Amino acid sequence: MLFILNKLTPENFNLLKGQLMEVGLTTADILKDIIFLVFKKVVFEPTFCPMYVQLCSDLNEKLPSCPQEEPDIKEITFKRVLINNCQEAFEGAEGLRAEIVKFTGWLFPRE
């Protein structure tokens, strides 16, 4: 999966997107791993952000959801896992800001 994402460019987008979808997303853990890797690539390669947004949109439309073993828990979808990753990153940033303020006294403006 990481090999495919590392080679992804706007020129070979459709070809590699197809390969990524054929990896064999048979479990929720594999789906979560793919989303984690895509999220990480977006953060570290903001120049390609529009391409990764398109990739996320396409994957969200085409990837199957993963049913949960417990009946009361909702099935795992691409969108739900991506939103959870974003939420965790946001909350982690808040904790990091608090630590910086604690140790340095610097204040960050709220946007």
Coordinates of C-alpha atoms in Angstrom, one line a residue:
M1 CA 0.0 0.0 0.0
L2 CA 2.7 2.5 1.0
F3 CA 4.6 1.7 -2.2
I4 CA 1.6 2.7 -4.3
L5 CA 1.1 5.9 -2.3
N6 CA 4.7 6.8 -2.6
K7 CA 4.5 6.5 -6.4
L8 CA 1.2 8.4 -6.7
T9 CA 1.4 11.6 -8.9
P10 CA -1.3 13.5 -10.9
E11 CA 0.0 11.8 -14.1
N12 CA -0.5 8.2 -12.9
F13 CA -3.3 8.9 -10.5
N14 CA -6.0 6.7 -12.1
L15 CA -3.7 3.7 -12.6
L16 CA -2.4 3.7 -9.1
K17 CA -5.8 4.5 -7.6
G18 CA -7.1 1.3 -9.2
Q19 CA -4.2 -0.7 -7.9
L20 CA -4.8 0.7 -4.4
M21 CA -8.5 -0.4 -4.6
E22 CA -7.4 -3.9 -5.6
V23 CA -5.1 -4.4 -2.6
G24 CA -7.8 -6.5 -0.9
L25 CA -9.6 -4.6 1.7
T26 CA -11.0 -7.5 3.6
T27 CA -10.8 -6.2 7.2
A28 CA -11.4 -3.0 9.1
D29 CA -7.7 -3.0 10.1
I30 CA -6.6 -2.9 6.5
L31 CA -9.0 0.0 5.8
K32 CA -7.7 1.9 8.8
D33 CA -4.1 1.3 7.7
I34 CA -4.8 2.7 4.2
I35 CA -6.6 5.8 5.7
F36 CA -3.8 6.3 8.2
L37 CA -1.2 6.2 5.3
V38 CA -3.2 8.6 3.1
F39 CA -3.7 11.0 6.0
K40 CA 0.0 11.0 6.7
K41 CA 0.8 11.6 3.1
V42 CA -1.5 14.6 3.0
V43 CA 0.1 16.1 6.1
F44 CA 3.7 15.7 4.8
E45 CA 3.0 16.5 1.1
P46 CA 0.6 19.5 1.1
T47 CA 1.5 20.3 -2.5
F48 CA -0.4 17.2 -3.5
C49 CA -3.4 17.9 -1.3
P50 CA -5.9 18.3 -4.1
M51 CA -4.8 14.9 -5.5
Y52 CA -5.2 13.2 -2.1
V53 CA -8.6 14.9 -1.6
Q54 CA -9.7 13.3 -4.9
L55 CA -8.3 10.0 -3.8
C56 CA -10.2 10.1 -0.6
S57 CA -13.4 11.0 -2.4
D58 CA -12.9 8.1 -4.9
L59 CA -12.0 5.6 -2.1
N60 CA -15.0 6.7 -0.1
E61 CA -17.3 6.0 -3.0
K62 CA -15.9 2.7 -4.1
L63 CA -14.5 0.9 -1.0
P64 CA -16.9 -1.4 0.8
S65 CA -17.7 -0.8 4.4
C66 CA -16.4 -3.3 6.9
P67 CA -19.1 -4.9 9.1
Q68 CA -18.5 -5.0 12.9
E69 CA -18.6 -8.2 14.8
E70 CA -20.8 -6.7 17.5
P71 CA -24.4 -6.0 16.4
D72 CA -24.8 -2.7 18.3
I73 CA -21.7 -1.0 16.7
K74 CA -22.0 0.7 13.3
E75 CA -20.1 -0.7 10.4
I76 CA -16.7 0.9 9.6
T77 CA -16.7 3.1 6.6
F78 CA -13.9 5.1 4.9
K79 CA -15.5 8.4 5.8
R80 CA -16.0 7.4 9.5
V81 CA -12.3 6.3 9.9
L82 CA -11.0 9.4 8.1
I83 CA -13.1 11.7 10.3
N84 CA -11.8 9.9 13.4
N85 CA -8.2 10.4 12.2
C86 CA -8.8 14.1 11.6
Q87 CA -10.5 14.4 15.1
E88 CA -7.6 12.6 16.8
A89 CA -5.0 14.8 15.0
F90 CA -6.9 18.0 16.0
E91 CA -7.2 16.9 19.6
G92 CA -3.5 15.9 19.6
A93 CA -2.6 19.4 18.4
E94 CA -4.6 21.0 21.2
G95 CA -2.6 18.9 23.7
L96 CA 0.7 19.8 22.1
R97 CA -0.2 23.5 22.2
A98 CA -1.0 23.2 25.9
E99 CA 2.4 21.5 26.5
I100 CA 4.2 24.3 24.7
V101 CA 2.4 27.0 26.7
K102 CA 3.1 25.1 29.9
F103 CA 6.9 24.9 29.2
T104 CA 7.5 28.1 27.4
G105 CA 4.7 30.5 28.3
W106 CA 4.0 31.2 24.6
L107 CA 0.5 31.8 23.7
F108 CA -1.1 30.7 20.4
P109 CA -3.8 32.9 18.8
R110 CA -7.2 31.2 18.4
E111 CA -8.5 31.2 14.9

